[in-house]
Tab-separated table of C-alpha atoms in Angstrom:
chain	number	residue	atom	x	y	z
A	1	MET	CA	18.894	12.046	56.587
A	2	LYS	CA	18.099	11.883	52.641
A	3	TYR	CA	16.429	14.478	50.548
A	4	PHE	CA	14.394	13.778	47.442
A	5	LEU	CA	13.693	16.703	45.270
A	6	PRO	CA	10.292	16.982	43.676
A	7	LEU	CA	10.009	15.140	40.148
A	8	SER	CA	9.661	18.407	38.404
A	9	VAL	CA	12.940	20.022	39.882
A	10	ALA	CA	14.881	16.469	39.186
A	11	CYS	CA	13.877	16.689	35.614
A	12	LEU	CA	14.848	20.354	35.085
A	13	LEU	CA	18.184	20.037	37.016
A	14	ALA	CA	18.689	17.109	34.404
A	15	GLY	CA	17.824	18.923	31.558
A	16	ALA	CA	14.443	16.836	30.683
A	17	SER	CA	10.832	17.947	31.038
A	18	PRO	CA	8.724	15.728	33.574
A	19	GLY	CA	6.659	13.080	32.310
A	20	LEU	CA	8.013	13.411	28.314
A	21	ALA	CA	11.097	11.260	28.714
A	22	ASP	CA	9.579	8.147	27.431
A	23	GLU	CA	7.308	9.996	24.796
A	24	PRO	CA	8.468	8.844	21.009
A	25	GLU	CA	8.960	12.088	18.878
A	26	ALA	CA	6.282	12.651	16.217
A	27	PRO	CA	7.087	11.714	12.511
A	28	GLN	CA	8.757	14.072	10.678
A	29	LEU	CA	8.305	15.100	6.854
A	30	ALA	CA	11.010	14.455	4.738
A	31	PRO	CA	12.122	17.979	3.407
A	32	ARG	CA	11.805	16.724	-0.246
A	33	PHE	CA	8.035	16.369	-0.064
A	34	GLU	CA	7.113	19.611	1.611
A	35	LYS	CA	6.338	21.123	-1.750
A	36	LEU	CA	4.129	18.239	-2.522
A	37	TYR	CA	2.511	17.703	1.261
A	38	GLN	CA	1.603	21.850	0.903
A	39	LYS	CA	-0.275	20.812	-2.747
A	40	LEU	CA	-1.968	17.578	-0.977
A	41	ARG	CA	-2.784	18.868	2.434
A	42	GLU	CA	-6.118	19.946	1.351
A	43	LYS	CA	-7.434	16.878	-0.018
A	44	PRO	CA	-9.879	14.941	2.635
A	45	SER	CA	-8.150	11.773	2.444
A	46	THR	CA	-4.379	13.083	2.873
A	47	PRO	CA	-2.912	12.503	6.465
A	48	GLU	CA	-0.872	14.916	8.666
A	49	PRO	CA	2.507	13.533	8.885
A	50	SER	CA	2.875	14.186	12.469
A	51	ALA	CA	-0.313	12.135	13.203
A	52	MET	CA	0.986	8.809	10.540
A	53	LEU	CA	1.361	5.625	12.226
A	54	LEU	CA	4.887	3.741	11.818
A	55	ASN	CA	4.943	0.086	10.930
A	56	THR	CA	7.898	-1.407	12.487
A	57	ASP	CA	6.783	-4.981	12.518
A	58	PRO	CA	8.384	-7.647	10.744
A	59	GLU	CA	6.802	-9.060	7.637
A	60	PRO	CA	4.243	-11.872	8.493
A	61	ASP	CA	5.346	-15.568	8.145
A	62	LEU	CA	4.146	-16.814	4.523
A	63	SER	CA	4.994	-20.209	4.871
A	64	GLN	CA	1.485	-21.893	6.083
A	65	GLY	CA	-2.055	-21.746	5.350
A	66	PHE	CA	-2.093	-19.314	1.851
A	67	VAL	CA	-4.632	-20.334	-0.626
A	68	SER	CA	-3.920	-19.289	-4.289
A	69	LEU	CA	-6.424	-16.715	-6.132
A	70	TYR	CA	-5.032	-17.776	-9.590
A	71	ASN	CA	-5.462	-21.169	-10.428
A	72	GLY	CA	-2.697	-21.183	-13.108
A	73	LYS	CA	-4.416	-22.070	-16.393
A	74	ASN	CA	-7.099	-19.069	-16.589
A	75	LEU	CA	-9.011	-16.034	-15.443
A	76	ASP	CA	-11.798	-17.910	-13.886
A	77	GLY	CA	-12.472	-16.252	-10.354
A	78	TRP	CA	-11.673	-12.798	-11.771
A	79	VAL	CA	-14.270	-10.383	-13.328
A	80	GLN	CA	-12.670	-7.037	-15.092
A	81	ARG	CA	-14.113	-3.747	-14.302
A	82	GLY	CA	-13.462	-0.153	-15.580
A	83	ALA	CA	-11.454	0.089	-18.962
A	84	ASP	CA	-10.841	-2.447	-21.836
A	85	ASN	CA	-7.262	-3.069	-20.654
A	86	LEU	CA	-5.948	-6.450	-21.645
A	87	TYR	CA	-5.576	-9.102	-19.129
A	88	HIS	CA	-4.661	-12.784	-19.653
A	89	ALA	CA	-3.115	-15.819	-17.846
A	90	GLU	CA	0.215	-17.038	-19.061
A	91	GLY	CA	1.615	-19.811	-17.024
A	92	GLU	CA	2.721	-18.961	-13.523
A	93	ALA	CA	1.349	-15.163	-13.930
A	94	ILE	CA	-1.630	-12.800	-14.633
A	95	VAL	CA	-0.643	-10.470	-16.862
A	96	GLY	CA	-2.042	-6.684	-17.376
A	97	THR	CA	-1.473	-4.867	-20.521
A	98	TYR	CA	-2.223	-1.086	-20.949
A	99	VAL	CA	-4.038	-0.127	-23.978
A	100	PRO	CA	-4.092	3.451	-24.859
A	101	PRO	CA	-5.870	5.580	-24.393
A	102	GLN	CA	-8.085	3.827	-22.149
A	103	ALA	CA	-8.513	4.806	-18.617
A	104	ASN	CA	-7.959	2.721	-15.586
A	105	SER	CA	-8.752	-1.011	-15.398
A	106	TYR	CA	-9.120	-3.364	-12.681
A	107	LEU	CA	-8.909	-7.196	-12.573
A	108	CYS	CA	-11.520	-8.020	-9.533
A	109	THR	CA	-11.625	-11.114	-7.656
A	110	VAL	CA	-15.390	-12.680	-7.903
A	111	ARG	CA	-15.613	-13.110	-3.996
A	112	ASP	CA	-16.290	-9.641	-2.781
A	113	ASP	CA	-16.009	-10.210	1.335
A	114	PHE	CA	-12.273	-10.692	1.919
A	115	THR	CA	-12.039	-9.007	5.498
A	116	ASP	CA	-9.326	-10.079	7.964
A	117	PHE	CA	-6.322	-11.517	6.047
A	118	ILE	CA	-2.714	-11.447	4.862
A	119	PHE	CA	-2.516	-11.158	1.088
A	120	THR	CA	0.883	-11.490	-0.525
A	121	VAL	CA	1.522	-11.006	-4.231
A	122	GLU	CA	4.962	-10.869	-6.528
A	123	PHE	CA	4.878	-8.325	-9.297
A	124	LYS	CA	7.517	-7.397	-12.426
A	125	TRP	CA	7.192	-4.699	-14.896
A	126	LEU	CA	7.888	-5.469	-18.453
A	127	LEU	CA	7.039	-1.995	-19.473
A	128	GLN	CA	6.961	0.754	-16.774
A	129	GLY	CA	3.490	2.161	-15.794
A	130	ASN	CA	1.489	2.711	-12.484
A	131	SER	CA	-0.219	-0.010	-10.873
A	132	GLY	CA	-1.669	-1.069	-7.416
A	133	ILE	CA	-3.628	-3.566	-5.496
A	134	GLN	CA	-7.092	-3.025	-4.673
A	135	PHE	CA	-8.098	-4.580	-1.056
A	136	ARG	CA	-11.373	-4.378	0.692
A	137	SER	CA	-12.808	-2.707	-2.244
A	138	ARG	CA	-16.210	-2.358	-3.363
A	139	VAL	CA	-18.160	-1.328	-6.677
A	140	ILE	CA	-19.462	2.386	-7.252
A	141	GLY	CA	-21.673	3.195	-10.659
A	142	ARG	CA	-21.207	1.247	-13.707
A	143	GLY	CA	-18.438	-0.963	-13.032
A	144	GLY	CA	-16.300	1.638	-11.114
A	145	VAL	CA	-13.752	0.927	-8.102
A	146	GLN	CA	-13.781	2.503	-4.690
A	147	GLY	CA	-11.338	1.658	-1.931
A	148	PRO	CA	-7.759	1.373	-0.573
A	149	GLN	CA	-4.846	0.590	-3.141
A	150	VAL	CA	-1.438	-0.619	-2.330
A	151	GLU	CA	0.315	1.679	-4.901
A	152	LEU	CA	2.569	0.270	-7.478
A	153	GLU	CA	4.474	3.316	-8.582
A	154	GLU	CA	6.981	3.116	-11.842
A	155	ALA	CA	10.380	4.636	-11.585
A	156	ALA	CA	9.647	7.710	-13.641
A	157	ARG	CA	7.600	9.409	-10.319
A	158	LYS	CA	10.782	9.117	-8.496
A	159	ARG	CA	8.973	9.199	-5.162
A	160	GLY	CA	9.451	5.576	-3.953
A	161	TRP	CA	5.875	5.354	-2.928
A	162	THR	CA	5.527	1.530	-3.515
A	163	GLY	CA	3.778	0.221	-0.666
A	164	GLY	CA	2.101	3.163	0.232
A	165	VAL	CA	-1.623	3.471	0.061
A	166	TYR	CA	-3.972	5.414	-2.119
A	167	GLY	CA	-7.628	6.028	-1.716
A	168	GLN	CA	-8.999	4.767	-5.117
A	169	GLY	CA	-12.301	7.132	-5.704
A	170	LEU	CA	-11.801	8.610	-2.304
A	171	GLY	CA	-9.477	12.039	-3.261
A	172	GLY	CA	-5.818	10.921	-2.697
A	173	PHE	CA	-3.575	9.073	-0.579
A	174	LEU	CA	-4.569	7.459	2.554
A	175	TYR	CA	-0.878	6.714	3.782
A	176	PRO	CA	1.772	8.087	1.384
A	177	LEU	CA	5.598	6.845	1.961
A	178	TRP	CA	6.499	11.004	2.897
A	179	LEU	CA	8.371	10.783	5.991
A	180	ASP	CA	11.855	10.614	7.211
A	181	ALA	CA	11.130	7.213	8.506
A	182	HIS	CA	9.962	5.857	5.121
A	183	GLN	CA	13.441	6.281	3.584
A	184	GLU	CA	14.281	2.671	3.683
A	185	ALA	CA	10.585	1.828	2.086
A	186	ARG	CA	11.055	4.345	-0.722
A	187	GLN	CA	14.380	2.168	-1.713
A	188	ALA	CA	12.687	-1.478	-1.249
A	189	VAL	CA	11.609	-1.699	-4.373
A	190	LYS	CA	13.593	-3.112	-7.662
A	191	PHE	CA	12.220	-2.221	-11.076
A	192	ASP	CA	14.222	-4.896	-13.042
A	193	ASP	CA	13.092	-7.584	-11.341
A	194	TRP	CA	10.256	-9.800	-9.046
A	195	ASN	CA	8.828	-7.585	-5.708
A	196	ARG	CA	7.031	-9.025	-3.217
A	197	ILE	CA	3.996	-7.149	-1.694
A	198	THR	CA	2.117	-8.221	1.561
A	199	ILE	CA	-0.643	-6.631	3.274
A	200	HIS	CA	-2.052	-7.520	6.869
A	201	ALA	CA	-5.225	-6.382	7.597
A	202	GLU	CA	-7.271	-7.030	10.900
A	203	GLY	CA	-10.139	-4.794	12.060
A	204	ALA	CA	-9.376	-1.190	11.417
A	205	THR	CA	-5.588	-1.705	11.148
A	206	VAL	CA	-4.005	-2.198	7.812
A	207	LYS	CA	0.129	-2.835	7.589
A	208	THR	CA	1.892	-3.212	4.212
A	209	TRP	CA	5.478	-4.443	3.444
A	210	VAL	CA	7.617	-4.402	0.139
A	211	ASN	CA	10.022	-6.927	-0.327
A	212	GLY	CA	10.030	-7.739	3.495
A	213	VAL	CA	10.553	-3.870	4.262
A	214	PRO	CA	7.695	-2.266	6.632
A	215	CYS	CA	5.758	0.107	4.865
A	216	ALA	CA	2.424	1.427	5.691
A	217	HIS	CA	0.267	1.449	8.931
A	218	PHE	CA	-3.044	3.188	9.344
A	219	GLN	CA	-6.383	2.951	10.412
A	220	ASN	CA	-9.551	2.419	8.247
A	221	GLU	CA	-12.984	2.081	9.831
A	222	GLU	CA	-14.821	2.317	6.588
A	223	PHE	CA	-13.455	-0.186	4.430
A	224	LEU	CA	-13.526	-3.247	6.554
A	225	SER	CA	-14.425	-5.875	3.740
A	226	GLY	CA	-14.345	-6.440	-0.162
A	227	TYR	CA	-12.334	-7.621	-2.885
A	228	PHE	CA	-8.754	-7.747	-4.119
A	229	ALA	CA	-8.139	-6.323	-7.736
A	230	LEU	CA	-4.852	-5.992	-9.969
A	231	GLN	CA	-4.645	-2.561	-11.750
A	232	VAL	CA	-3.528	-1.446	-14.926
A	233	HIS	CA	-3.149	2.337	-14.828
A	234	LYS	CA	-4.054	4.738	-17.712
A	235	ALA	CA	-0.148	5.484	-18.795
A	236	GLU	CA	1.684	6.311	-22.080
A	237	GLU	CA	2.244	2.391	-21.756
A	238	GLY	CA	2.201	-0.650	-19.046
A	239	LEU	CA	2.814	-4.367	-18.774
A	240	ILE	CA	3.035	-6.023	-15.552
A	241	HIS	CA	3.121	-9.599	-14.223
A	242	PHE	CA	1.190	-11.005	-11.162
A	243	ARG	CA	2.452	-14.105	-9.974
A	244	ASN	CA	1.881	-16.186	-6.437
A	245	ILE	CA	-1.150	-14.506	-5.544
A	246	LEU	CA	-1.614	-15.689	-2.138
A	247	VAL	CA	-4.184	-14.988	0.947
A	248	LYS	CA	-4.653	-16.058	4.190
A	249	GLU	CA	-7.842	-15.324	6.215
A	250	LEU	CA	-7.403	-14.704	9.671
């Protein structure tokens, strides 16, 4: 005759808890960001580390079905908002230059109804300065910009949050790269060479990659459609090139 132990008893004898064997561990905040977390946790946009989603997907295929948002000649199809920093077309790239003491500026696509897409762009700093890629964003006030922004964070910050998502006009980061699981993402950017940002937005789900390394994964029901924009952030200096600005609508 065979005897079977109840599941709860069997789990206790095996050193496990019933029903929990297959549950993944909650994401953990990297210890180096504990003080920053305590500072930012009161902001309405700041996510609770243990509740953050992880991007474990490979970067989408970028080989087919994309159209360029830059014509290689001029800034037709784009409109500048915010401060009077400089943008100009220079061969394969759009160049953004910070002009002190200006505030933030945004070179936005004239088209403002991009919804579900895979977007990719390459960027390179010539002079280090904070920047970002707005997506699904909208105009507020007199030329103001509001919406999610993939962070392009200069080396001086020493956080490695390029590929995280900031809420421009929303009170702070929507998805900071401050988890233990983000260690590879924080090391993915190259400060002296070209880098590639990829964004996959479909419905409420948004995922990002830097040079093929998974970064952000978050849900947002508020910003489901809007324009793209290339940011030049207020700083001591800043000169950045953007090329291969491509989108594939889904």
